[in-house]
Short mmCIF file of C-alpha atoms in Angstrom, two decimals:
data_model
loop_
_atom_site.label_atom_id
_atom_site.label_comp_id
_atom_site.label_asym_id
_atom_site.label_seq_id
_atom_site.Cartn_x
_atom_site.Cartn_y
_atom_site.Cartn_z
CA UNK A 224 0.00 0.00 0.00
CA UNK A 225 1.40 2.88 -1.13
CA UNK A 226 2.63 5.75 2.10
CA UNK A 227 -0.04 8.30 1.82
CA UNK A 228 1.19 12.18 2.67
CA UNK A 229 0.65 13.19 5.83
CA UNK A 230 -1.00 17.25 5.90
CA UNK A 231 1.23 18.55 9.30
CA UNK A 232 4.08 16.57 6.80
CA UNK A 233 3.24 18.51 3.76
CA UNK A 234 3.14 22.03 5.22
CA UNK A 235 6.44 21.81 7.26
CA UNK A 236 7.98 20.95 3.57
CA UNK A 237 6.46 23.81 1.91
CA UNK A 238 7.63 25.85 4.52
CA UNK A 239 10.98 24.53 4.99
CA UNK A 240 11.09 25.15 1.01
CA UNK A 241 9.69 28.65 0.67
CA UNK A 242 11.80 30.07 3.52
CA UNK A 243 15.32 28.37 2.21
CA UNK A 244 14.53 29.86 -1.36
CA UNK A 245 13.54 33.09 0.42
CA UNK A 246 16.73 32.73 2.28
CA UNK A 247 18.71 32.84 -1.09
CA UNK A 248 16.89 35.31 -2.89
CA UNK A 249 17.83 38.10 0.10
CA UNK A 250 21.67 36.94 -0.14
CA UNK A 251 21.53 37.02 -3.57
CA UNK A 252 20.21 40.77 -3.28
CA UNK A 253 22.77 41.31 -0.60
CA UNK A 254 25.77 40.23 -2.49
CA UNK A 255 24.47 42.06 -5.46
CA UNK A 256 24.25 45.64 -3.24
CA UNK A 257 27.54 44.61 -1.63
CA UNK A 258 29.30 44.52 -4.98
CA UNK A 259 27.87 47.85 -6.09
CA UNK A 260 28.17 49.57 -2.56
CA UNK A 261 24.97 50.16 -1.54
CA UNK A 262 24.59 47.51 1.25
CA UNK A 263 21.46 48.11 3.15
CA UNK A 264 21.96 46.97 6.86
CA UNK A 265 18.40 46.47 7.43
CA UNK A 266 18.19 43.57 4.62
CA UNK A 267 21.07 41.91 6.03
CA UNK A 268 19.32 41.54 9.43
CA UNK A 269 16.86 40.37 7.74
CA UNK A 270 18.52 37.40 5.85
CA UNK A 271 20.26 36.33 9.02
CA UNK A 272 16.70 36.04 10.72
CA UNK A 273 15.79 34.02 7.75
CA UNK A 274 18.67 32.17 7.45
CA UNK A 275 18.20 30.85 11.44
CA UNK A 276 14.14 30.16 10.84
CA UNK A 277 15.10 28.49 7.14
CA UNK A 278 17.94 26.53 8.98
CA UNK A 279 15.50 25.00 11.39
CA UNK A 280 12.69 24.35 9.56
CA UNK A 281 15.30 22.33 7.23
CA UNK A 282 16.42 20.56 10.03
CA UNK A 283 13.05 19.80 11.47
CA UNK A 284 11.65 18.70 8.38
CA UNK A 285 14.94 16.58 7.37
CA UNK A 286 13.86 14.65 11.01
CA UNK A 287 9.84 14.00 11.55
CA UNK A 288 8.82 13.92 7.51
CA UNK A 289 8.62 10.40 6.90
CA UNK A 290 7.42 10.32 3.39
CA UNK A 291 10.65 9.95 1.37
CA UNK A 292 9.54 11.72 -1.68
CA UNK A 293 8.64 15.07 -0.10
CA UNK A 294 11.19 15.30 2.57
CA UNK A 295 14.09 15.38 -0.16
CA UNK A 296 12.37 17.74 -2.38
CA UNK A 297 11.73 20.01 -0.03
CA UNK A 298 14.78 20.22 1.31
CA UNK A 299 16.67 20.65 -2.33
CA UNK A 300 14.29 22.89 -3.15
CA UNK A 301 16.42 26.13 -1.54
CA UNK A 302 19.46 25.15 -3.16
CA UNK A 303 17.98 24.25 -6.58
CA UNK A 304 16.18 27.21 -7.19
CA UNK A 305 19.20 29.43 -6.04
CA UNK A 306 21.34 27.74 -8.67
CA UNK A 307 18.81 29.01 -11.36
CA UNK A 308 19.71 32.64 -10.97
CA UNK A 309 23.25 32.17 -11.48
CA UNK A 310 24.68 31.34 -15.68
CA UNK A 311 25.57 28.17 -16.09
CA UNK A 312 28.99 26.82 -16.97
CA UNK A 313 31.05 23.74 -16.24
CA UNK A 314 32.18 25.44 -12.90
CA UNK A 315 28.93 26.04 -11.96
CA UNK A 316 27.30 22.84 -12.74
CA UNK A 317 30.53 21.05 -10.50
CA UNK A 318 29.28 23.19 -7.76
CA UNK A 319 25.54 22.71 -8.22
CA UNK A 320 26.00 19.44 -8.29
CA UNK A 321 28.26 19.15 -5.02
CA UNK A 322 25.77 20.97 -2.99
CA UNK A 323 22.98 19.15 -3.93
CA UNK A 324 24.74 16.40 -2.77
CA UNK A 325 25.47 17.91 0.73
CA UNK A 326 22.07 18.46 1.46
CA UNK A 327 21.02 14.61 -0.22
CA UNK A 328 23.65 13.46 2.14
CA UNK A 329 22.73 15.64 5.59
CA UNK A 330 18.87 14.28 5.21
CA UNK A 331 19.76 11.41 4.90
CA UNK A 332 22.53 11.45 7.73
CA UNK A 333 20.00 12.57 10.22
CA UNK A 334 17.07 10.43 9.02
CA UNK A 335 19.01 7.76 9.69
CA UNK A 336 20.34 8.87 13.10
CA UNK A 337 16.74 9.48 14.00
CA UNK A 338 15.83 6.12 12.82
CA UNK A 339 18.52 3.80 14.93
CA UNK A 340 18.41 6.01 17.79
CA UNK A 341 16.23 4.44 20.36
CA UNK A 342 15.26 8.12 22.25
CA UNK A 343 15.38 11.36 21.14
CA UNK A 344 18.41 13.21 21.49
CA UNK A 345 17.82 16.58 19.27
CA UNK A 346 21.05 17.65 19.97
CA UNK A 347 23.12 15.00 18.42
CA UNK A 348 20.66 15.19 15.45
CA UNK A 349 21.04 18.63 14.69
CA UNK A 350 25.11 18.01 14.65
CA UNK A 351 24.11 15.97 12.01
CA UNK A 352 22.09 17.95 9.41
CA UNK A 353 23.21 21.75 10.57
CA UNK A 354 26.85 22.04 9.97
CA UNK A 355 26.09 20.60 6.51
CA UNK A 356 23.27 22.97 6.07
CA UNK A 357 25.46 26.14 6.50
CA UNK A 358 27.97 24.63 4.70
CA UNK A 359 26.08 24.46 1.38
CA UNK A 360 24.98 27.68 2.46
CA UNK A 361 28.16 29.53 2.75
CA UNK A 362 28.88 27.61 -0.60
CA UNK A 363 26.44 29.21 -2.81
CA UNK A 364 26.87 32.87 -1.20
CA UNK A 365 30.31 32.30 -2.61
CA UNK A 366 29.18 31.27 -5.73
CA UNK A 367 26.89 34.35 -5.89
CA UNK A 368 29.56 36.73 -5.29
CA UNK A 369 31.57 35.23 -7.97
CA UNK A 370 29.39 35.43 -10.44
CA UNK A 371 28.78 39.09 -9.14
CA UNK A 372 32.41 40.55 -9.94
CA UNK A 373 34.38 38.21 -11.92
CA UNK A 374 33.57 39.43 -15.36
CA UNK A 375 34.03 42.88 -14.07
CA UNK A 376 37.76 43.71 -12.82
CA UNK A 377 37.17 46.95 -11.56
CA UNK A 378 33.99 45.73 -9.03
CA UNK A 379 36.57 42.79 -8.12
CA UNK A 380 39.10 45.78 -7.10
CA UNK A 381 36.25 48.06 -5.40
CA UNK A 382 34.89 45.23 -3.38
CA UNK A 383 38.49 45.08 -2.04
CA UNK A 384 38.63 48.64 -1.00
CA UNK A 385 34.80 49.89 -1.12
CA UNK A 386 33.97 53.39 -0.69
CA UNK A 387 32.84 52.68 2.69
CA UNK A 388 36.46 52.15 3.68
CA UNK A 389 37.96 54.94 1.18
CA UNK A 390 35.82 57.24 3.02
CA UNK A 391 37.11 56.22 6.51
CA UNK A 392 40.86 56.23 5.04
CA UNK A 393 40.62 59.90 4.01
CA UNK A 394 39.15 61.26 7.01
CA UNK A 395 42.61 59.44 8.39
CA UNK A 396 44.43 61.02 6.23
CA UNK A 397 43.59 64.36 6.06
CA UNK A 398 45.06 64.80 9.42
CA UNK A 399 48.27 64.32 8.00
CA UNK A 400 48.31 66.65 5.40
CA UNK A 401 50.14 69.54 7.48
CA UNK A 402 53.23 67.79 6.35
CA UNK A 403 52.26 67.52 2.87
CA UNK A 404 50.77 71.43 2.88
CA UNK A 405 51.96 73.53 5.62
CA UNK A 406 48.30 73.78 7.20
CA UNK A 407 45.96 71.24 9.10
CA UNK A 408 42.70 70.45 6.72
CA UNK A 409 39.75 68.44 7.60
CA UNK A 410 38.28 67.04 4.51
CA UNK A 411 34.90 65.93 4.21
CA UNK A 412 34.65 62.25 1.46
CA UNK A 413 31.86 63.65 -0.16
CA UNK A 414 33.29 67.05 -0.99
CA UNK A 415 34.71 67.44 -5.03
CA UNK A 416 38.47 68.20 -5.62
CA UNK A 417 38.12 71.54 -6.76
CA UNK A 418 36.17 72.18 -3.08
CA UNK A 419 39.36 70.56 -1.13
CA UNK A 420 41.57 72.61 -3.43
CA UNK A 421 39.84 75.78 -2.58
CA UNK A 422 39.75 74.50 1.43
CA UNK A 423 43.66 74.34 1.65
CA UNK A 424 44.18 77.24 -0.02
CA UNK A 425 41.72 79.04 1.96
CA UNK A 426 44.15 77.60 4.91
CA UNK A 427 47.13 78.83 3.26
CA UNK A 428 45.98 82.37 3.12
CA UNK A 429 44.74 82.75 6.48
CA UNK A 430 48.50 82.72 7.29
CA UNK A 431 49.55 86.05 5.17
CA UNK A 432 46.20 87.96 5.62
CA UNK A 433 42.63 88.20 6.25
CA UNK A 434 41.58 87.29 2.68
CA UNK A 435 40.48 83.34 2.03
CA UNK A 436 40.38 82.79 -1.74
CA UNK A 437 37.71 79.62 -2.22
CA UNK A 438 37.80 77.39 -5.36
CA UNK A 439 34.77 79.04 -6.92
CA UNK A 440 36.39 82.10 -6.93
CA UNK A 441 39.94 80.77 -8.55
CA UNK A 442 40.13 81.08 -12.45
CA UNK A 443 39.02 77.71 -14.00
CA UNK A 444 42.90 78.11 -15.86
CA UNK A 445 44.18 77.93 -11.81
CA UNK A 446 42.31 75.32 -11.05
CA UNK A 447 43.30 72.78 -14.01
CA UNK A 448 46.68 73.64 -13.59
CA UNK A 449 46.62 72.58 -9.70
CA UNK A 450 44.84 69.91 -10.98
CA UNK A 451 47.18 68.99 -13.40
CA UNK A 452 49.99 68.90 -11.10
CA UNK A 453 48.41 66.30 -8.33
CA UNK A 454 47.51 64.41 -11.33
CA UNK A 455 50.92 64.12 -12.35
CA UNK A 456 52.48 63.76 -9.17
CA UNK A 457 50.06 60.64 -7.75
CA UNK A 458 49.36 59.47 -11.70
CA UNK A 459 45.68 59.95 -11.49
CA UNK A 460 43.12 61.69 -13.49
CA UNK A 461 41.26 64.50 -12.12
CA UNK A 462 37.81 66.41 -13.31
CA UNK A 463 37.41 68.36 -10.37
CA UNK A 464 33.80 67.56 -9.62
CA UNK A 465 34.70 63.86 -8.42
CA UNK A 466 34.22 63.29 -4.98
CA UNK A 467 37.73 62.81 -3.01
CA UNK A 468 36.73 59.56 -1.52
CA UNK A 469 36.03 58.26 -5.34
CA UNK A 470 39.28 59.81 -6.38
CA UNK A 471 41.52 57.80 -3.33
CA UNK A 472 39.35 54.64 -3.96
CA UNK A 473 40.32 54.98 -7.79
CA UNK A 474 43.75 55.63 -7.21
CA UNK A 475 44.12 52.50 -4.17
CA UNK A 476 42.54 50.49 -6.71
CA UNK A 477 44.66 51.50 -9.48
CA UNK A 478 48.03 50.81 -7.13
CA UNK A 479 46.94 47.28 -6.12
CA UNK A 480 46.03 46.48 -10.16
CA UNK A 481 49.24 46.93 -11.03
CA UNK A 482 51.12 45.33 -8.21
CA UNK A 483 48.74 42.38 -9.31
CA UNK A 484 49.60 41.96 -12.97
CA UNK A 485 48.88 38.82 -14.37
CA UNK A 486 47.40 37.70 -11.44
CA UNK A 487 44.39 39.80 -11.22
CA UNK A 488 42.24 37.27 -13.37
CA UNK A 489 42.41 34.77 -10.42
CA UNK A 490 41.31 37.35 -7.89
CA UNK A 491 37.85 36.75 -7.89
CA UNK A 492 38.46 32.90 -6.78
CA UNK A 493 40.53 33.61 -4.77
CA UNK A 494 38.14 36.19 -2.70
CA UNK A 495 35.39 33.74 -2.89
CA UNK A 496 37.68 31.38 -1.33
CA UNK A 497 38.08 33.58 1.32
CA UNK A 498 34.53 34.59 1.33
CA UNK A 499 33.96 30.72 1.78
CA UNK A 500 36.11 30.45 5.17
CA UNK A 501 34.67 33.57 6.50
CA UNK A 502 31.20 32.57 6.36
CA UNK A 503 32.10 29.41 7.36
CA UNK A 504 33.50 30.94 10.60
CA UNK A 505 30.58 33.50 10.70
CA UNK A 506 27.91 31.26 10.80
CA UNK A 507 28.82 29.70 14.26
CA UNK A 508 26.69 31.88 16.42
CA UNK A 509 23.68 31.30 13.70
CA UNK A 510 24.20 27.06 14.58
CA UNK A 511 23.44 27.61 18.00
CA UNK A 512 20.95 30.04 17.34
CA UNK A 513 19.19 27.57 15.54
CA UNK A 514 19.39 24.77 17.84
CA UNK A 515 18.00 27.35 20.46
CA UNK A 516 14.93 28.17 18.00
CA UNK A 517 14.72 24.40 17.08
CA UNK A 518 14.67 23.38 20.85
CA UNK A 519 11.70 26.27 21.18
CA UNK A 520 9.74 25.21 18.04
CA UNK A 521 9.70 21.16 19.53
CA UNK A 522 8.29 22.75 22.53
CA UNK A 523 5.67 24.52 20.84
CA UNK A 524 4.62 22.05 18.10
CA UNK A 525 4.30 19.22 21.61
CA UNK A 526 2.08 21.50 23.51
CA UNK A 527 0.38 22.13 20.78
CA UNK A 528 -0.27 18.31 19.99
CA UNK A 529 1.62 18.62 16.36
CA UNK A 530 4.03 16.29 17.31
CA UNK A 531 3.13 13.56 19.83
CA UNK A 532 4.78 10.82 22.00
CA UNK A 533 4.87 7.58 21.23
CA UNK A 534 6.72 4.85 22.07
CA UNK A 535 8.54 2.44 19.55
CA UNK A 536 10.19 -1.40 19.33
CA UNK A 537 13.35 -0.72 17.42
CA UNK A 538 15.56 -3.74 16.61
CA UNK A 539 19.48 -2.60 16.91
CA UNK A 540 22.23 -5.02 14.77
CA UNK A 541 25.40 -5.53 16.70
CA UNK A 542 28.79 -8.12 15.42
CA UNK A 543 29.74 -10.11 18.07
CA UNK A 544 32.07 -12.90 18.44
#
């Protein structure tokens, strides 16, 4: 007689499917604004809530659905669907492949556990399915952050040194410029270069006299020739409406292109290598996060008389001599 589906069954799937694809999507969105510099905090808090509800509703479902053909399913489902937003290629495919195998292989880890094990010890069957679950996790993140910068060298080189952090580096900087000057300057990221030219200048002069010559005031001919020097002395190019924090990130970026060479085509592997390892590391505080919701859920769904007791003959195979 064929196993018939059971309803409580069929809803923890769906929702252990919808919230890992859900789970995706927002990374994918993440890494995307990440890449272009305009990561929104608020979304990542977001994903990591999901990611901790999506991880135990995986893990839940991986243990109590019995029927075979919906507990797999559901649980590829997340990592499936992510793969279809990404362009396929040999690489790809490799790594498609080896994550759906992770998750084929941490379902059916814990089913088994939860099958020979003769009470039930959540914590030792979480160890089984969770670790595995990030890992896949941390896996395609990677994967989406490759795909997000390695046809486009100069993202690879900005999501090295983002704006965020050129920002913070000139604001560093422009307390040293006395030595570079003659006069102490606080520069502001988001003003242009013709504004910072006019600011130290404006410096300059307060020491001979009361008058304070600003940038819109200089001849545009002054202004492209000061320009034209700081161009040639740090090898950049200069407008003069750029903002300075654009102008340092271009120039850091510039530097660390040429000290690359060669090498720069294997840059993007290698930082979603490294991107790899990091969430790896990362997502230790969201395992036990998720054992603490999973432990929470178990007591819900028992008061509520989802899940019941019962008790069960279960015949254990042992070698002996």
């Amino acid at each position: 007689m064929p196993q018939k589906i059971n309803p409580k069954e069929l809803v923890l799937g769906i929702c252990s499917a919808l919230l890992g694809l859900a789970v995706f999507w927002f990374w994918r969105d993440i890494v995307l604004a990440v890449t272009s510099g305009s990561a929104d905090y608020k979304t990542i808090v977001t994903a990591l809530v999901l990611t901790i509800f999506s991880a135990a509703f995986f893990s839940l479902s991986a243990i109590f659905i019995r029927f075979v053909r919906l507990a797999y399913p559901s649980a590829l489902a997340g990592t499936v669907l992510s793969f279809l937003f990404i362009p396929s290629s040999n690489g790809i495919a490799a790594v498609f492949l080896a994550s759906s195998l992770l998750v084929i292989f941490s379902v059916y880890r814990v089913r088994s556990a939860y099958e020979r094990s003769p009470d039930f010890q959540m914590g030792t069957l979480l160890k089984r399915v969770l670790p595995l679950y990030f890992t896949v996790l941390a896996i395609i993140i990677s994967v989406f952050y490759y795909n997000a910068i390695h046809l486009d060298g100069e993202k690879t080189l900005t999501t090295i040194f983002p704006k965020s952090l050129s920002s913070v580096a000139v604001k560093i900087i422009s307390g040293q410029l006395k030595s570079l000057v003659g006069v102490s300057v606080k520069i502001n990221p988001e003003s242009s270069v013709d504004e910072v030219i006019g600011q130290i200048l404006t410096e300059q002069s307060k020491k001979d006299g009361p008058t304070a010559p600003l940038s819109s005031k200089l001849p545009p001919s002054e202004l492209a020739k000061i320009r034209q020097e700081i161009s040639v002395r740090y090898k950049i190019t200069l407008a003069g409406d750029e903002k300075v924090s654009e102008v340092f990130q271009r120039a850091v970026t510039g530097r660390l292109e040429n000290l690359l060479g060669p090498y720069k085509e294997y840059l993007p592997l290698i930082l979603a290598a490294a991107l790899f390892l990091a969430l790896r590391t990362v997502t230790l505080p969201l395992y036990y996060l998720t054992v603490l919701l999973d432990f929470i859920l178990i007591k819900i769904a028992v008061s509520a008389n989802i899940l019941k007791k019962e008790k069960k003959e279960i015949e254990a195979e042992r070698l002996t001599l």
